[in-house]
């Protein structure tokens, strides 16, 4: 491999940082949703009247992904009639029936977020100002981001970089640091602090209110919602203050000036030296004066335990700081202090002191914490338990600390409180949860009947499952298959004034990380006859993810494969539609009709063939009724749909249309020579495309003219009209669609009037409307061949929104609102880039906003999301518009002047290469409910599902049937909310979406809970089984554990003098489970279990093919390598186990697998592989090759090579690639003659390997290795290096040294490579590049990607494009993509290798540029836009592995 591309296919999902703040709106914008507490209700039984209050945004980061969410609260008395009937997740609590997270914006940054903080606005005017996000990045980069309404996204307000030559003195000669920058912010928002390079504190001074940057006035709306900003920064060198090892710092509440408390350790100690040196930590409180740049010490506290690691600032009115240690919790303030011991390991400073103890034992190392109220903190422990810490105080003096157990939950990486009723548990190891909490007084809560044992998370919802548990059960069951075990209220046994909390889980975000290992296997519903790209969707990835009780198998599929119910041959299909019909509809009462509208069955299926139309009844069976109905069946149909509230069906064909009541025609229309005088002209003009929005039907004719069918709801008839605006203008229309703005509050109405008017007007109009099903407005969206977009209201056809040259702009703004800048600098030749299809849709949901889709003639899809922006310039722009101001102001009254669209990236979608000639098939089908999901389906040669979850598009391709020519939804008795599609081969399939799969993820995923940590998985192809190593934590008595750590032969004895009888210790017990996938999404079955011995860890499991020298046949066996963990006093040893997998006929698990061989070896068996019928075993510091004679393994060759420990072993033919934990990689070969293993070459540098694999490109064999930088804790980074073996080159030391061919910084720890053959694309067919493999990899933060080889011409083209894009794209947070991808040597000597991997994360921005810029950049690098997009598309197609 000389050149390659790095492509991120599944962005990271493991959440590392979370915070909340008012980012997208200020707290004063909130209307209280629930009436506030009346004074006499304070002591009521159930605190249901507590006001929810303003709910801030949630900001989360996972590696380099930043996402901003808004919490949508559905209160009980909502206006939506549907919402009140269904009980949302979590039941009813405190007047809230549900809450969900909705995405505002998300970004993939060119750098990993180390820490994050919210710079908030303290003080009195806080209601009118917004918060900003402060992010820190590796080494010492700080960026402040604020939300900009005008672009509906984040923009950088300031950047602070303390790297480079002028800041070298801050490092004081050190190259590597234990952790990245740490940012904390003053609660009143006066300043922030960032700790970089160990002991350098950067103080960020916040700008005072109103002192924004220049030019802010016009950038913000008339409300003047200015975000918090950073004015300046300066550095405090903590070394000058005689500080040595800073562990944490925080800003306190309640001081006139910002006060920073720093936790530091004077002299470092550790657990083995505690008897000599303990209580080494201390607190120092500095008063920060940002104007004088002074920081006097105001108070301090000494003699804190050495394992103190986290500070928590206590909110006002109490103030002070909590210090969290592994075994104790301390409270300190200027005037008082107290302590709480958590277990038997807590020791006082001197033995005379008596410490108050908690009522139970717990260890708090690696805990996270947040405040639920001003005196209650919630801690999340390393086992996932939630603890409540209460500060008992009078006045401002804290008397004591109370700790009580609460619930069990997910293992967290961070917690943040969101408003006064929610908190968010961010997790790196499991799914993250949004939880609502409410609290009352202890005695009254118990009276409502909630006992401690029967915690019931779902509240009193009738549908909820009741759960029982024993209080000691720490490792909770997974409720409903989700990772939540937050149980009902647990009142403490203190006095009755104790607060009791109850919780309800409201929403969760899926996480598939950390991916420790994965395996590539066949899906259950695989098609054995598939070829080409369709064959790829036969496969799925089975991944080990999660940890402890959050451990799960994630089954990932890049493409959707629907479950087929039935299929029939149907050649020559052009399109199909399902329609409703009920004769008794008009007599239905109103309310029942609305509720049942979604569940109504379809009546007819209309199939358009090339020269005729078929009509089928969709009752129990699909029966053809073509002869007995009045449909137009003599030719093909263009479109069909329902009108008049589903009372009538409209069918449009080339020359006319029919209105039908069920099977009977009530009206027949023909589009003749009404619009032209010559009959010859009218003959050529037929209907080209149709859009139906009850009661209108919009027709675009083949000559580019527009006709509108207007329905009369009283008589159920339609009439043809030609909108005057199209009749007069001769601008040819290239695409058009109708958009129905449904709902009691039509969304677009908010865009035309001022926001405060919109709700009142909406109600008035709804009241006057006499037809209940016809709520909302209808708009017509038109694209001209010139590239302009215009929106008209129907039926008046006055223009309400227009954009010139929409192609690819990032934001669409009404022309009247735009400043007339010199946009048309030079005319670019874009004549063949028409929009050929449009669709605009707003899916159901209280706060949903419309999406606009446009397909260009070259196959590109543009997707826009509407948003509202009220600019100050609205009024002034119209007044100052000169001589025709009268005309303009009358127009502007009805214009949607606050409407804007923001472009949505679809970089996962591979484009359609060539669209057919004149006849254009409609490709977009919008669906409201397919298997409970909503979105749109895109047919064509690359069929794709676009599903909408939390206002975010999830793009999932469907490869299994190749090209799809027609698609429609079907809902009847046998196919519940299913779908029908016809492939280009002429197969009609009736399907349903797999229900067990979750589609709200970058790839569709099914999670199978294991209740243990999965370590390694492999695929047994012959029997379709997955052997899997799982470890389950088990509590054992400490004395029992200690006695088993003794070397039995030496006969030592351990003195048990200081071990009490009730001490327990958690030990991981390992087993290998044999899992079998079940049909149709049922949970997977464990077919057999292989338990390990006491203290034996299974390290590797592999399916190996061995040549039996006795029978001269190949045998496929399951090989397991293990190691005994008995402490450092016992010599290491391990076992190698071989099992045969038999026929499982009688479902008896004992008969499925049988052990055929077991042998104990010196050293841990860390890796196994089969090499040409032999078994290669990595045993301690050597590798041994064995041959198999049917009963035992005999060694035939060995080599003393990894110096330390093998982490990965790969074989190709007779070559061996071996990765060592510290000493990089070794490349060996095996020779049958003479039976010897030879070292061909090795890498002489030091490298901490994580994963290795061979990369094959044609006839070139390269070696790939990923490594781990151990000294970065928050995010362990990895670098991928490509080596190759070149014995002829002089610098390879006569072939002994592997040379670096390419190096690249991935930004995540790659834990596994998988070599997969690339798919042939258009340009590789018939060339010699068919034997080309790519490497799919998984990482520990839940991302997947691939490294794919490129030929040199493509590489040079993409590399020059990449260099252009570094400057052409505005990067979020000002990060430089080139510096992010540099190899991180981390202070070690490293000679930079060649730059021969292109970064598709940067290249995918090319499609997001405006069309003019794309053409300009392509011209500058000497190529064409078409060529670049074709290369990117080929790469995307070639790596569609799943």
mmCIF file of N, CA, C and O in Angstrom, residues 764-806:
data_model
loop_
_atom_site.group_PDB
_atom_site.id
_atom_site.type_symbol
_atom_site.label_atom_id
_atom_site.label_comp_id
_atom_site.label_asym_id
_atom_site.label_seq_id
_atom_site.Cartn_x
_atom_site.Cartn_y
_atom_site.Cartn_z
ATOM 1 N N UNK A 764 -57.295 31.750 16.234
ATOM 2 C CA UNK A 764 -58.439 32.391 15.594
ATOM 3 C C UNK A 764 -58.751 31.729 14.260
ATOM 4 O O UNK A 764 -59.895 31.438 13.944
ATOM 5 N N UNK A 765 -57.719 31.467 13.488
ATOM 6 C CA UNK A 765 -57.959 30.867 12.174
ATOM 7 C C UNK A 765 -58.532 29.462 12.345
ATOM 8 O O UNK A 765 -59.454 29.063 11.666
ATOM 9 N N UNK A 766 -57.974 28.703 13.296
ATOM 10 C CA UNK A 766 -58.476 27.346 13.501
ATOM 11 C C UNK A 766 -59.943 27.365 13.884
ATOM 12 O O UNK A 766 -60.718 26.531 13.444
ATOM 13 N N UNK A 767 -60.329 28.357 14.700
ATOM 14 C CA UNK A 767 -61.716 28.388 15.139
ATOM 15 C C UNK A 767 -62.662 28.637 13.975
ATOM 16 O O UNK A 767 -63.761 28.106 13.932
ATOM 17 N N UNK A 768 -62.258 29.445 13.025
ATOM 18 C CA UNK A 768 -63.152 29.777 11.926
ATOM 19 C C UNK A 768 -63.203 28.681 10.876
ATOM 20 O O UNK A 768 -64.044 28.711 9.994
ATOM 21 N N UNK A 769 -62.303 27.756 10.951
ATOM 22 C CA UNK A 769 -62.238 26.715 9.908
ATOM 23 C C UNK A 769 -63.257 25.634 10.244
ATOM 24 O O UNK A 769 -63.210 25.033 11.298
ATOM 25 N N UNK A 770 -64.170 25.363 9.315
ATOM 26 C CA UNK A 770 -65.233 24.439 9.683
ATOM 27 C C UNK A 770 -64.893 22.985 9.402
ATOM 28 O O UNK A 770 -65.578 22.095 9.841
ATOM 29 N N UNK A 771 -63.839 22.716 8.633
ATOM 30 C CA UNK A 771 -63.506 21.320 8.367
ATOM 31 C C UNK A 771 -62.356 20.908 9.266
ATOM 32 O O UNK A 771 -61.252 21.412 9.128
ATOM 33 N N UNK A 772 -62.600 20.018 10.194
ATOM 34 C CA UNK A 772 -61.587 19.746 11.229
ATOM 35 C C UNK A 772 -60.332 19.082 10.691
ATOM 36 O O UNK A 772 -59.251 19.292 11.200
ATOM 37 N N UNK A 773 -60.455 18.271 9.619
ATOM 38 C CA UNK A 773 -59.266 17.562 9.164
ATOM 39 C C UNK A 773 -58.368 18.466 8.347
ATOM 40 O O UNK A 773 -57.301 18.053 7.939
ATOM 41 N N UNK A 774 -58.813 19.672 8.080
ATOM 42 C CA UNK A 774 -58.093 20.500 7.115
ATOM 43 C C UNK A 774 -57.317 21.592 7.812
ATOM 44 O O UNK A 774 -57.205 22.690 7.296
ATOM 45 N N UNK A 775 -56.835 21.313 9.019
ATOM 46 C CA UNK A 775 -56.098 22.367 9.723
ATOM 47 C C UNK A 775 -54.796 22.657 8.992
ATOM 48 O O UNK A 775 -54.217 21.769 8.372
ATOM 49 N N UNK A 776 -54.341 23.874 9.158
ATOM 50 C CA UNK A 776 -53.028 24.202 8.618
ATOM 51 C C UNK A 776 -53.113 24.882 7.265
ATOM 52 O O UNK A 776 -54.179 25.098 6.712
ATOM 53 N N UNK A 777 -51.950 25.228 6.767
ATOM 54 C CA UNK A 777 -51.831 25.978 5.517
ATOM 55 C C UNK A 777 -51.147 25.113 4.484
ATOM 56 O O UNK A 777 -50.426 24.176 4.817
ATOM 57 N N UNK A 778 -51.335 25.473 3.215
ATOM 58 C CA UNK A 778 -50.672 24.740 2.134
ATOM 59 C C UNK A 778 -49.806 25.715 1.352
ATOM 60 O O UNK A 778 -50.224 26.838 1.055
ATOM 61 N N UNK A 779 -48.599 25.294 1.057
ATOM 62 C CA UNK A 779 -47.648 26.117 0.314
ATOM 63 C C UNK A 779 -47.171 25.334 -0.897
ATOM 64 O O UNK A 779 -47.188 24.106 -0.906
ATOM 65 N N UNK A 780 -46.732 26.082 -1.892
ATOM 66 C CA UNK A 780 -46.198 25.465 -3.103
ATOM 67 C C UNK A 780 -44.721 25.855 -3.212
ATOM 68 O O UNK A 780 -44.394 27.045 -3.221
ATOM 69 N N UNK A 781 -43.848 24.865 -3.243
ATOM 70 C CA UNK A 781 -42.404 25.109 -3.340
ATOM 71 C C UNK A 781 -41.987 24.842 -4.783
ATOM 72 O O UNK A 781 -42.274 23.767 -5.321
ATOM 73 N N UNK A 782 -41.338 25.816 -5.395
ATOM 74 C CA UNK A 782 -41.018 25.722 -6.827
ATOM 75 C C UNK A 782 -39.532 25.971 -7.030
ATOM 76 O O UNK A 782 -38.959 26.854 -6.397
ATOM 77 N N UNK A 783 -38.914 25.160 -7.887
ATOM 78 C CA UNK A 783 -37.549 25.428 -8.310
ATOM 79 C C UNK A 783 -37.545 25.682 -9.812
ATOM 80 O O UNK A 783 -38.072 24.875 -10.576
ATOM 81 N N UNK A 784 -36.934 26.797 -10.209
ATOM 82 C CA UNK A 784 -36.851 27.120 -11.639
ATOM 83 C C UNK A 784 -35.573 26.536 -12.220
ATOM 84 O O UNK A 784 -34.628 26.209 -11.499
ATOM 85 N N UNK A 785 -35.534 26.484 -13.541
ATOM 86 C CA UNK A 785 -34.335 25.950 -14.178
ATOM 87 C C UNK A 785 -33.140 26.876 -13.986
ATOM 88 O O UNK A 785 -32.010 26.472 -14.185
ATOM 89 N N UNK A 786 -33.407 28.119 -13.616
ATOM 90 C CA UNK A 786 -32.298 29.028 -13.347
ATOM 91 C C UNK A 786 -31.641 28.722 -12.004
ATOM 92 O O UNK A 786 -30.605 29.291 -11.674
ATOM 93 N N UNK A 787 -32.273 27.828 -11.203
ATOM 94 C CA UNK A 787 -31.707 27.503 -9.898
ATOM 95 C C UNK A 787 -32.320 28.280 -8.759
ATOM 96 O O UNK A 787 -31.941 28.095 -7.616
ATOM 97 N N UNK A 788 -33.279 29.179 -9.061
ATOM 98 C CA UNK A 788 -33.926 29.931 -7.984
ATOM 99 C C UNK A 788 -35.008 29.079 -7.338
ATOM 100 O O UNK A 788 -35.651 28.260 -7.999
ATOM 101 N N UNK A 789 -35.227 29.324 -6.052
ATOM 102 C CA UNK A 789 -36.266 28.615 -5.304
ATOM 103 C C UNK A 789 -37.298 29.633 -4.852
ATOM 104 O O UNK A 789 -36.937 30.733 -4.425
ATOM 105 N N UNK A 790 -38.581 29.286 -4.954
ATOM 106 C CA UNK A 790 -39.614 30.214 -4.504
ATOM 107 C C UNK A 790 -40.707 29.418 -3.808
ATOM 108 O O UNK A 790 -41.028 28.289 -4.202
ATOM 109 N N UNK A 791 -41.271 29.999 -2.751
ATOM 110 C CA UNK A 791 -42.380 29.380 -2.040
ATOM 111 C C UNK A 791 -43.588 30.303 -2.171
ATOM 112 O O UNK A 791 -43.475 31.509 -1.918
ATOM 113 N N UNK A 792 -44.717 29.739 -2.598
ATOM 114 C CA UNK A 792 -45.966 30.490 -2.722
ATOM 115 C C UNK A 792 -46.963 29.934 -1.724
ATOM 116 O O UNK A 792 -46.934 28.745 -1.401
ATOM 117 N N UNK A 793 -47.906 30.808 -1.288
ATOM 118 C CA UNK A 793 -48.998 30.220 -0.531
ATOM 119 C C UNK A 793 -50.118 29.851 -1.504
ATOM 120 O O UNK A 793 -50.271 30.433 -2.566
ATOM 121 N N UNK A 794 -50.868 28.810 -1.133
ATOM 122 C CA UNK A 794 -51.909 28.271 -2.002
ATOM 123 C C UNK A 794 -53.244 28.560 -1.314
ATOM 124 O O UNK A 794 -53.343 28.410 -0.092
ATOM 125 N N UNK A 795 -54.289 28.972 -2.030
ATOM 126 C CA UNK A 795 -54.385 29.080 -3.491
ATOM 127 C C UNK A 795 -54.129 30.465 -4.054
ATOM 128 O O UNK A 795 -54.325 30.653 -5.254
ATOM 129 N N UNK A 796 -53.694 31.452 -3.233
ATOM 130 C CA UNK A 796 -53.534 32.811 -3.789
ATOM 131 C C UNK A 796 -52.321 32.926 -4.688
ATOM 132 O O UNK A 796 -52.250 33.802 -5.539
ATOM 133 N N UNK A 797 -51.333 32.075 -4.452
ATOM 134 C CA UNK A 797 -50.073 32.114 -5.193
ATOM 135 C C UNK A 797 -49.408 33.484 -5.108
ATOM 136 O O UNK A 797 -48.981 34.054 -6.104
ATOM 137 N N UNK A 798 -49.342 34.019 -3.884
ATOM 138 C CA UNK A 798 -48.465 35.174 -3.689
ATOM 139 C C UNK A 798 -47.159 34.642 -3.116
ATOM 140 O O UNK A 798 -47.152 33.728 -2.289
ATOM 141 N N UNK A 799 -46.060 35.206 -3.590
ATOM 142 C CA UNK A 799 -44.745 34.690 -3.199
ATOM 143 C C UNK A 799 -44.475 35.048 -1.745
ATOM 144 O O UNK A 799 -44.599 36.209 -1.361
ATOM 145 N N UNK A 800 -44.131 34.064 -0.932
ATOM 146 C CA UNK A 800 -43.847 34.348 0.475
ATOM 147 C C UNK A 800 -42.384 34.144 0.820
ATOM 148 O O UNK A 800 -41.945 34.506 1.898
ATOM 149 N N UNK A 801 -41.613 33.532 -0.073
ATOM 150 C CA UNK A 801 -40.197 33.280 0.234
ATOM 151 C C UNK A 801 -39.500 32.989 -1.083
ATOM 152 O O UNK A 801 -40.034 32.259 -1.913
ATOM 153 N N UNK A 802 -38.341 33.570 -1.286
ATOM 154 C CA UNK A 802 -37.617 33.261 -2.525
ATOM 155 C C UNK A 802 -36.120 33.342 -2.273
ATOM 156 O O UNK A 802 -35.652 34.135 -1.454
ATOM 157 N N UNK A 803 -35.391 32.484 -2.959
ATOM 158 C CA UNK A 803 -33.936 32.434 -2.836
ATOM 159 C C UNK A 803 -33.366 32.355 -4.242
ATOM 160 O O UNK A 803 -33.850 31.576 -5.067
ATOM 161 N N UNK A 804 -32.351 33.156 -4.514
ATOM 162 C CA UNK A 804 -31.695 33.057 -5.814
ATOM 163 C C UNK A 804 -30.580 32.023 -5.722
ATOM 164 O O UNK A 804 -29.800 32.041 -4.780
ATOM 165 N N UNK A 805 -30.501 31.176 -6.707
ATOM 166 C CA UNK A 805 -29.412 30.192 -6.824
ATOM 167 C C UNK A 805 -29.238 29.416 -5.523
ATOM 168 O O UNK A 805 -28.277 29.596 -4.800
ATOM 169 N N UNK A 806 -30.190 28.552 -5.225
ATOM 170 C CA UNK A 806 -30.119 27.863 -3.934
ATOM 171 C C UNK A 806 -29.019 26.818 -3.882
ATOM 172 O O UNK A 806 -28.670 26.356 -2.815
#
